[in-house]
């Protein structure tokens, strides 16, 4: 028959022995095809039996399969016989059952892995023992054979797409073709992983899956181009690997015969094939993958009874409700939702179970973000509020909050200081290091800026300058000429925070305002002048020369962008004449100082300067706040502090350091701090850090009580020891009075210690003073110093 119909085979004629199948797309085409076939049979003197022939059918049974325009599916009568097959009692009966189901294995996902316990019973070296695993496999195999998928008939004019995957249990592959916007499977293939390959690397298992898939579909793929998809990215370069084992060489030699384009497919999109290579018993897969016990399966079954929503679904399934049966399935007491060909375990409303599965899909898989955690969950589980719970679980994960950088806009809207009322009223100060020491030993520049007129004074200073010298230079270079200011804005240099500087300011009635730690933006006036001075120094300064007077003169005579006039015009009430001015005619208005006209024009100039500064501030606020968020921390809230604000731990790379430390309590809000709100944080005393932090250095601490059974969120220690966060309390333990008249012993001190990263006060521990002095003497010293200052009360036991 093959010789007679050689020219038409696989075009519109299919022949198996004496069975002839004629396939056509239209009635007219079918008549023409039928005429050709019958003419060839008459030409070669063959007769047909009319009683066994069928013509013009849209559905036809052929070799135990039903073929139609929809595709290929098993014969319903055969499926019914599999469904009603009794439990095998011997190896012979088991062989018959596997022979029947194996004929339709191309319709069943993960057939080889699913039938593995039953196949083992047919081996000569295995005694017959019908276990619970065999019973589960028998039921699953019967169930999978009745819920088959209609396969697409292969189209020789379209390219094939082969998708493979491998696991420790087996390999799986799907042969598919494009049909409209979606891929439709042509055939499934799965194979149990041989025992000798279980210990092999992932790369070898994935390559073995490719090798088996290509040889299995050799008749479809050899001699034509197709696409190979795999979730193992290194397989894209399998043809260029130089060092190969003997087995890999044999596989590569076979694979090289095929013409294909290897493409990487992420595992989360490789769901169908991934299911082929996984364990058939879903509860068994959970136990293997998540190290669960039978108690979890039993807990799921028991929790279904207490969950009103899921118990109602189970009741409908037991009542044979058709609508419910199309979406849900009950297997061995476990409820599954079938969605897009993927079965998801329904998790009842149990805090312990949902916390367990959320932890396995987030904590145990790398603490990735919400999207990846949700993708892990969607592959395996379902419950009504799963997406909301996943988002809340990830947001309140302390490990993620502590270790991941914030990708949102920084907190703290820009709130500039109010504009002073007149020149000389408010100053900004800073020290700038030029990194060049002059002949006279000067290296630093003491920068003084009037915040109204923008007038600048620059004073050269040695590298090591005491506070007394700074005070004297300030009086000689500013106070003597322009008087005492009402307020001074400065950074947190030790000379600006010293008691001597504070006493000198109080004596002259000046209010001091210091910025929060490591936030120079708050003293923007001085920082901006630092940049300008550096720019001018590059032009005019040379080694061993000091031209700060020239630089200050150039700056003060230039028109400032904020006021639109020069600083000299506002502070000195006039603009000094330059050599160039002698070449020009006298075209500026002049009035004698002390006259009403002079006062009127000067007041008008200051008013215009205020208006220009208001416009500049508004533009600056609008520009800066586009990339900032408002801070809403309140007293009593817990926050994280950026690790860059605190000292680096000894022996740990900064790249591996947590992004944040804490969480610690907000004690107060500094609303008047320059550049927006800053906060007083209750940081441990032994850290020796200024406790006021700008909002941009903080992150909100998020917590919830919805997952009480979530796994520990404490970070792993570097040396097996736990850090002390702070001493939060202490008490005196009365000592036993000795017999006789001796002096009574002093009571022993006991300290209540909060360990690092422990946020629950119930996790605090009590230690004696002797124990803490051995482990953390600095922490004890700082705590006892605060006791002497009366900052911490002592509790009575």
mmCIF file of N, CA, C and O in Angstrom, residues 148-223:
data_model
loop_
_atom_site.group_PDB
_atom_site.id
_atom_site.type_symbol
_atom_site.label_atom_id
_atom_site.label_comp_id
_atom_site.label_asym_id
_atom_site.label_seq_id
_atom_site.Cartn_x
_atom_site.Cartn_y
_atom_site.Cartn_z
ATOM 1 N N UNK A 148 -7.891 13.963 29.337
ATOM 2 C CA UNK A 148 -6.881 14.177 28.322
ATOM 3 C C UNK A 148 -7.064 15.538 27.656
ATOM 4 O O UNK A 148 -8.106 16.192 27.790
ATOM 5 N N UNK A 149 -6.041 15.963 26.935
ATOM 6 C CA UNK A 149 -6.071 17.198 26.160
ATOM 7 C C UNK A 149 -6.102 16.861 24.677
ATOM 8 O O UNK A 149 -5.396 15.959 24.225
ATOM 9 N N UNK A 150 -6.952 17.578 23.937
ATOM 10 C CA UNK A 150 -7.045 17.347 22.501
ATOM 11 C C UNK A 150 -5.769 17.878 21.841
ATOM 12 O O UNK A 150 -5.439 19.063 21.952
ATOM 13 N N UNK A 151 -5.031 16.979 21.190
ATOM 14 C CA UNK A 151 -3.768 17.351 20.566
ATOM 15 C C UNK A 151 -3.974 17.866 19.154
ATOM 16 O O UNK A 151 -4.916 17.467 18.457
ATOM 17 N N UNK A 152 -3.077 18.734 18.740
ATOM 18 C CA UNK A 152 -3.137 19.293 17.394
ATOM 19 C C UNK A 152 -2.523 18.313 16.394
ATOM 20 O O UNK A 152 -1.510 17.674 16.672
ATOM 21 N N UNK A 153 -3.147 18.192 15.259
ATOM 22 C CA UNK A 153 -2.554 17.380 14.198
ATOM 23 C C UNK A 153 -1.362 18.131 13.615
ATOM 24 O O UNK A 153 -1.445 19.336 13.339
ATOM 25 N N UNK A 154 -0.224 17.472 13.424
ATOM 26 C CA UNK A 154 0.964 18.191 12.925
ATOM 27 C C UNK A 154 0.756 18.719 11.507
ATOM 28 O O UNK A 154 0.212 18.041 10.645
ATOM 29 N N UNK A 155 1.161 19.958 11.307
ATOM 30 C CA UNK A 155 1.070 20.613 10.010
ATOM 31 C C UNK A 155 2.481 20.659 9.407
ATOM 32 O O UNK A 155 3.359 21.360 9.930
ATOM 33 N N UNK A 156 2.758 19.945 8.332
ATOM 34 C CA UNK A 156 4.121 19.929 7.768
ATOM 35 C C UNK A 156 4.574 21.273 7.223
ATOM 36 O O UNK A 156 5.766 21.482 7.018
ATOM 37 N N UNK A 157 3.642 22.186 6.993
ATOM 38 C CA UNK A 157 4.012 23.499 6.456
ATOM 39 C C UNK A 157 4.430 24.485 7.550
ATOM 40 O O UNK A 157 4.897 25.580 7.239
ATOM 41 N N UNK A 158 4.223 24.120 8.822
ATOM 42 C CA UNK A 158 4.581 25.007 9.940
ATOM 43 C C UNK A 158 5.784 24.425 10.675
ATOM 44 O O UNK A 158 5.984 23.219 10.711
ATOM 45 N N UNK A 159 6.566 25.321 11.284
ATOM 46 C CA UNK A 159 7.732 24.863 12.037
ATOM 47 C C UNK A 159 7.299 24.344 13.406
ATOM 48 O O UNK A 159 6.292 24.780 13.961
ATOM 49 N N UNK A 160 8.096 23.423 13.939
ATOM 50 C CA UNK A 160 7.817 22.837 15.242
ATOM 51 C C UNK A 160 8.577 23.598 16.326
ATOM 52 O O UNK A 160 9.630 24.189 16.079
ATOM 53 N N UNK A 161 8.027 23.548 17.533
ATOM 54 C CA UNK A 161 8.671 24.136 18.717
ATOM 55 C C UNK A 161 8.772 23.032 19.767
ATOM 56 O O UNK A 161 7.761 22.472 20.199
ATOM 57 N N UNK A 162 9.999 22.721 20.174
ATOM 58 C CA UNK A 162 10.248 21.679 21.175
ATOM 59 C C UNK A 162 10.662 22.360 22.474
ATOM 60 O O UNK A 162 11.600 23.162 22.491
ATOM 61 N N UNK A 163 9.963 22.052 23.554
ATOM 62 C CA UNK A 163 10.267 22.603 24.870
ATOM 63 C C UNK A 163 10.612 21.456 25.805
ATOM 64 O O UNK A 163 9.838 20.498 25.914
ATOM 65 N N UNK A 164 11.761 21.532 26.474
ATOM 66 C CA UNK A 164 12.233 20.445 27.337
ATOM 67 C C UNK A 164 12.494 20.949 28.745
ATOM 68 O O UNK A 164 12.693 22.148 28.970
ATOM 69 N N UNK A 165 12.493 20.005 29.680
ATOM 70 C CA UNK A 165 12.822 20.313 31.066
ATOM 71 C C UNK A 165 13.218 19.019 31.748
ATOM 72 O O UNK A 165 12.810 17.922 31.324
ATOM 73 N N UNK A 166 13.995 19.133 32.813
ATOM 74 C CA UNK A 166 14.441 17.957 33.566
ATOM 75 C C UNK A 166 14.421 18.278 35.043
ATOM 76 O O UNK A 166 14.591 19.431 35.453
ATOM 77 N N UNK A 167 14.201 17.249 35.856
ATOM 78 C CA UNK A 167 14.256 17.372 37.301
ATOM 79 C C UNK A 167 14.909 16.115 37.851
ATOM 80 O O UNK A 167 15.336 15.231 37.105
ATOM 81 N N UNK A 168 14.948 16.005 39.174
ATOM 82 C CA UNK A 168 15.563 14.823 39.765
ATOM 83 C C UNK A 168 14.675 13.590 39.621
ATOM 84 O O UNK A 168 15.119 12.471 39.869
ATOM 85 N N UNK A 169 13.409 13.787 39.199
ATOM 86 C CA UNK A 169 12.502 12.647 39.050
ATOM 87 C C UNK A 169 12.433 12.137 37.618
ATOM 88 O O UNK A 169 12.246 10.947 37.373
ATOM 89 N N UNK A 170 12.541 13.023 36.636
ATOM 90 C CA UNK A 170 12.392 12.587 35.257
ATOM 91 C C UNK A 170 12.591 13.739 34.301
ATOM 92 O O UNK A 170 12.966 14.849 34.689
ATOM 93 N N UNK A 171 12.339 13.466 33.019
ATOM 94 C CA UNK A 171 12.438 14.489 31.986
ATOM 95 C C UNK A 171 11.088 14.620 31.310
ATOM 96 O O UNK A 171 10.276 13.687 31.315
ATOM 97 N N UNK A 172 10.843 15.773 30.736
ATOM 98 C CA UNK A 172 9.597 16.012 30.031
ATOM 99 C C UNK A 172 9.830 16.897 28.835
ATOM 100 O O UNK A 172 10.764 17.706 28.811
ATOM 101 N N UNK A 173 8.979 16.738 27.830
ATOM 102 C CA UNK A 173 9.104 17.548 26.610
ATOM 103 C C UNK A 173 7.737 17.698 25.972
ATOM 104 O O UNK A 173 6.849 16.855 26.159
ATOM 105 N N UNK A 174 7.581 18.770 25.228
ATOM 106 C CA UNK A 174 6.343 19.043 24.503
ATOM 107 C C UNK A 174 6.709 19.423 23.074
ATOM 108 O O UNK A 174 7.574 20.283 22.853
ATOM 109 N N UNK A 175 6.074 18.769 22.119
ATOM 110 C CA UNK A 175 6.185 19.137 20.708
ATOM 111 C C UNK A 175 4.945 19.945 20.359
ATOM 112 O O UNK A 175 3.817 19.461 20.532
ATOM 113 N N UNK A 176 5.134 21.181 19.914
ATOM 114 C CA UNK A 176 4.004 22.078 19.681
ATOM 115 C C UNK A 176 4.174 22.814 18.364
ATOM 116 O O UNK A 176 5.267 22.851 17.773
ATOM 117 N N UNK A 177 3.077 23.417 17.915
ATOM 118 C CA UNK A 177 3.073 24.281 16.745
ATOM 119 C C UNK A 177 2.205 25.499 17.025
ATOM 120 O O UNK A 177 1.291 25.449 17.854
ATOM 121 N N UNK A 178 2.508 26.572 16.319
ATOM 122 C CA UNK A 178 1.765 27.805 16.509
ATOM 123 C C UNK A 178 0.401 27.688 15.841
ATOM 124 O O UNK A 178 0.282 27.252 14.700
ATOM 125 N N UNK A 179 -0.642 28.056 16.578
ATOM 126 C CA UNK A 179 -1.986 28.111 16.015
ATOM 127 C C UNK A 179 -2.618 29.417 16.465
ATOM 128 O O UNK A 179 -3.111 29.525 17.588
ATOM 129 N N UNK A 180 -2.600 30.405 15.596
ATOM 130 C CA UNK A 180 -3.047 31.736 15.968
ATOM 131 C C UNK A 180 -2.045 32.345 16.936
ATOM 132 O O UNK A 180 -0.837 32.201 16.800
ATOM 133 N N UNK A 181 -2.526 33.010 17.982
ATOM 134 C CA UNK A 181 -1.584 33.627 18.938
ATOM 135 C C UNK A 181 -1.023 32.648 19.957
ATOM 136 O O UNK A 181 -0.129 33.010 20.717
ATOM 137 N N UNK A 182 -1.539 31.422 20.005
ATOM 138 C CA UNK A 182 -1.133 30.474 21.047
ATOM 139 C C UNK A 182 -0.418 29.274 20.448
ATOM 140 O O UNK A 182 -0.506 28.997 19.254
ATOM 141 N N UNK A 183 0.281 28.564 21.331
ATOM 142 C CA UNK A 183 0.908 27.297 20.972
ATOM 143 C C UNK A 183 -0.017 26.155 21.349
ATOM 144 O O UNK A 183 -0.587 26.144 22.448
ATOM 145 N N UNK A 184 -0.177 25.177 20.424
ATOM 146 C CA UNK A 184 -0.973 23.992 20.731
ATOM 147 C C UNK A 184 -0.067 22.769 20.714
ATOM 148 O O UNK A 184 0.750 22.589 19.802
ATOM 149 N N UNK A 185 -0.196 21.885 21.718
ATOM 150 C CA UNK A 185 0.667 20.698 21.756
ATOM 151 C C UNK A 185 0.303 19.700 20.671
ATOM 152 O O UNK A 185 -0.873 19.467 20.377
ATOM 153 N N UNK A 186 1.322 19.137 20.066
ATOM 154 C CA UNK A 186 1.143 18.044 19.111
ATOM 155 C C UNK A 186 1.301 16.705 19.814
ATOM 156 O O UNK A 186 0.571 15.749 19.544
ATOM 157 N N UNK A 187 2.249 16.662 20.760
ATOM 158 C CA UNK A 187 2.481 15.409 21.479
ATOM 159 C C UNK A 187 3.278 15.717 22.741
ATOM 160 O O UNK A 187 4.109 16.628 22.766
ATOM 161 N N UNK A 188 2.982 14.933 23.799
ATOM 162 C CA UNK A 188 3.743 15.013 25.038
ATOM 163 C C UNK A 188 4.698 13.829 25.119
ATOM 164 O O UNK A 188 4.407 12.735 24.638
ATOM 165 N N UNK A 189 5.837 14.068 25.769
ATOM 166 C CA UNK A 189 6.789 12.991 26.000
ATOM 167 C C UNK A 189 7.364 13.142 27.403
ATOM 168 O O UNK A 189 7.732 14.243 27.810
ATOM 169 N N UNK A 190 7.428 12.057 28.152
ATOM 170 C CA UNK A 190 8.056 12.079 29.466
ATOM 171 C C UNK A 190 8.753 10.755 29.695
ATOM 172 O O UNK A 190 8.397 9.724 29.109
ATOM 173 N N UNK A 191 9.758 10.794 30.553
ATOM 174 C CA UNK A 191 10.541 9.596 30.807
ATOM 175 C C UNK A 191 11.096 9.671 32.218
ATOM 176 O O UNK A 191 11.557 10.731 32.655
ATOM 177 N N UNK A 192 11.038 8.561 32.913
ATOM 178 C CA UNK A 192 11.589 8.506 34.259
ATOM 179 C C UNK A 192 13.103 8.635 34.203
ATOM 180 O O UNK A 192 13.753 8.063 33.337
ATOM 181 N N UNK A 193 13.665 9.428 35.142
ATOM 182 C CA UNK A 193 15.104 9.644 35.155
ATOM 183 C C UNK A 193 15.820 8.355 35.578
ATOM 184 O O UNK A 193 15.531 7.812 36.654
ATOM 185 N N UNK A 194 16.718 7.813 34.748
ATOM 186 C CA UNK A 194 17.458 6.610 35.122
ATOM 187 C C UNK A 194 18.244 6.824 36.414
ATOM 188 O O UNK A 194 18.712 7.925 36.695
ATOM 189 N N UNK A 195 18.361 5.762 37.205
ATOM 190 C CA UNK A 195 19.010 5.875 38.510
ATOM 191 C C UNK A 195 20.460 6.324 38.395
ATOM 192 O O UNK A 195 20.974 7.046 39.245
ATOM 193 N N UNK A 196 21.167 5.911 37.333
ATOM 194 C CA UNK A 196 22.572 6.293 37.196
ATOM 195 C C UNK A 196 22.749 7.760 36.860
ATOM 196 O O UNK A 196 23.866 8.287 36.922
ATOM 197 N N UNK A 197 21.668 8.459 36.492
ATOM 198 C CA UNK A 197 21.786 9.874 36.149
ATOM 199 C C UNK A 197 21.263 10.781 37.258
ATOM 200 O O UNK A 197 21.262 12.010 37.128
ATOM 201 N N UNK A 198 20.785 10.199 38.365
ATOM 202 C CA UNK A 198 20.224 11.015 39.436
ATOM 203 C C UNK A 198 21.287 11.906 40.077
ATOM 204 O O UNK A 198 21.004 13.005 40.530
ATOM 205 N N UNK A 199 22.510 11.407 40.153
ATOM 206 C CA UNK A 199 23.579 12.169 40.810
ATOM 207 C C UNK A 199 24.298 13.110 39.855
ATOM 208 O O UNK A 199 25.258 13.763 40.241
ATOM 209 N N UNK A 200 23.882 13.165 38.612
ATOM 210 C CA UNK A 200 24.549 14.015 37.633
ATOM 211 C C UNK A 200 24.205 15.489 37.865
ATOM 212 O O UNK A 200 23.276 15.832 38.601
ATOM 213 N N UNK A 201 24.946 16.361 37.179
ATOM 214 C CA UNK A 201 24.704 17.788 37.317
ATOM 215 C C UNK A 201 23.421 18.184 36.595
ATOM 216 O O UNK A 201 22.893 17.444 35.761
ATOM 217 N N UNK A 202 22.939 19.385 36.915
ATOM 218 C CA UNK A 202 21.728 19.891 36.267
ATOM 219 C C UNK A 202 21.939 20.033 34.767
ATOM 220 O O UNK A 202 21.033 19.749 33.965
ATOM 221 N N UNK A 203 23.130 20.467 34.368
ATOM 222 C CA UNK A 203 23.423 20.637 32.938
ATOM 223 C C UNK A 203 23.290 19.303 32.199
ATOM 224 O O UNK A 203 22.693 19.238 31.113
ATOM 225 N N UNK A 204 23.810 18.213 32.775
ATOM 226 C CA UNK A 204 23.739 16.909 32.113
ATOM 227 C C UNK A 204 22.301 16.412 32.038
ATOM 228 O O UNK A 204 21.891 15.806 31.041
ATOM 229 N N UNK A 205 21.516 16.661 33.090
ATOM 230 C CA UNK A 205 20.111 16.238 33.070
ATOM 231 C C UNK A 205 19.337 16.983 31.992
ATOM 232 O O UNK A 205 18.523 16.393 31.274
ATOM 233 N N UNK A 206 19.582 18.300 31.896
ATOM 234 C CA UNK A 206 18.876 19.099 30.886
ATOM 235 C C UNK A 206 19.302 18.686 29.475
ATOM 236 O O UNK A 206 18.471 18.618 28.561
ATOM 237 N N UNK A 207 20.588 18.400 29.273
ATOM 238 C CA UNK A 207 21.060 17.960 27.956
ATOM 239 C C UNK A 207 20.504 16.578 27.618
ATOM 240 O O UNK A 207 20.176 16.295 26.456
ATOM 241 N N UNK A 208 20.366 15.728 28.636
ATOM 242 C CA UNK A 208 19.777 14.396 28.425
ATOM 243 C C UNK A 208 18.323 14.529 27.975
ATOM 244 O O UNK A 208 17.852 13.767 27.103
ATOM 245 N N UNK A 209 17.593 15.497 28.536
ATOM 246 C CA UNK A 209 16.204 15.732 28.136
ATOM 247 C C UNK A 209 16.134 16.171 26.671
ATOM 248 O O UNK A 209 15.259 15.722 25.917
ATOM 249 N N UNK A 210 17.062 17.046 26.245
ATOM 250 C CA UNK A 210 17.088 17.477 24.843
ATOM 251 C C UNK A 210 17.387 16.291 23.930
ATOM 252 O O UNK A 210 16.733 16.097 22.891
ATOM 253 N N UNK A 211 18.376 15.481 24.308
ATOM 254 C CA UNK A 211 18.768 14.319 23.497
ATOM 255 C C UNK A 211 17.596 13.353 23.330
ATOM 256 O O UNK A 211 17.310 12.886 22.211
ATOM 257 N N UNK A 212 16.888 13.042 24.400
ATOM 258 C CA UNK A 212 15.769 12.091 24.335
ATOM 259 C C UNK A 212 14.601 12.663 23.533
ATOM 260 O O UNK A 212 13.929 11.936 22.790
ATOM 261 N N UNK A 213 14.344 13.963 23.674
ATOM 262 C CA UNK A 213 13.234 14.582 22.948
ATOM 263 C C UNK A 213 13.489 14.569 21.443
ATOM 264 O O UNK A 213 12.593 14.238 20.644
ATOM 265 N N UNK A 214 14.709 14.885 21.025
ATOM 266 C CA UNK A 214 15.006 14.927 19.599
ATOM 267 C C UNK A 214 14.981 13.534 18.978
ATOM 268 O O UNK A 214 14.500 13.361 17.849
ATOM 269 N N UNK A 215 15.502 12.550 19.683
ATOM 270 C CA UNK A 215 15.453 11.185 19.136
ATOM 271 C C UNK A 215 14.038 10.631 19.128
ATOM 272 O O UNK A 215 13.669 9.852 18.232
ATOM 273 N N UNK A 216 13.212 11.023 20.088
ATOM 274 C CA UNK A 216 11.825 10.543 20.146
ATOM 275 C C UNK A 216 11.009 11.095 18.973
ATOM 276 O O UNK A 216 10.174 10.384 18.404
ATOM 277 N N UNK A 217 11.246 12.347 18.617
ATOM 278 C CA UNK A 217 10.496 12.970 17.515
ATOM 279 C C UNK A 217 11.376 13.122 16.278
ATOM 280 O O UNK A 217 11.227 14.079 15.506
ATOM 281 N N UNK A 218 12.260 12.181 16.084
ATOM 282 C CA UNK A 218 13.178 12.220 14.944
ATOM 283 C C UNK A 218 12.426 12.310 13.623
ATOM 284 O O UNK A 218 12.821 13.032 12.712
ATOM 285 N N UNK A 219 11.306 11.590 13.504
ATOM 286 C CA UNK A 219 10.550 11.560 12.244
ATOM 287 C C UNK A 219 9.908 12.908 11.936
ATOM 288 O O UNK A 219 9.577 13.199 10.783
ATOM 289 N N UNK A 220 9.696 13.748 12.958
ATOM 290 C CA UNK A 220 9.149 15.081 12.734
ATOM 291 C C UNK A 220 10.239 16.120 12.487
ATOM 292 O O UNK A 220 10.057 17.059 11.705
ATOM 293 N N UNK A 221 11.380 15.995 13.160
ATOM 294 C CA UNK A 221 12.343 17.090 13.267
ATOM 295 C C UNK A 221 13.550 16.959 12.355
ATOM 296 O O UNK A 221 14.130 17.988 11.971
ATOM 297 N N UNK A 222 13.970 15.728 12.019
ATOM 298 C CA UNK A 222 15.198 15.573 11.251
ATOM 299 C C UNK A 222 15.022 16.103 9.834
ATOM 300 O O UNK A 222 14.057 15.773 9.138
ATOM 301 N N UNK A 223 15.932 16.963 9.428
ATOM 302 C CA UNK A 223 15.901 17.508 8.077
ATOM 303 C C UNK A 223 15.088 18.769 7.931
ATOM 304 O O UNK A 223 14.903 19.248 6.809
#
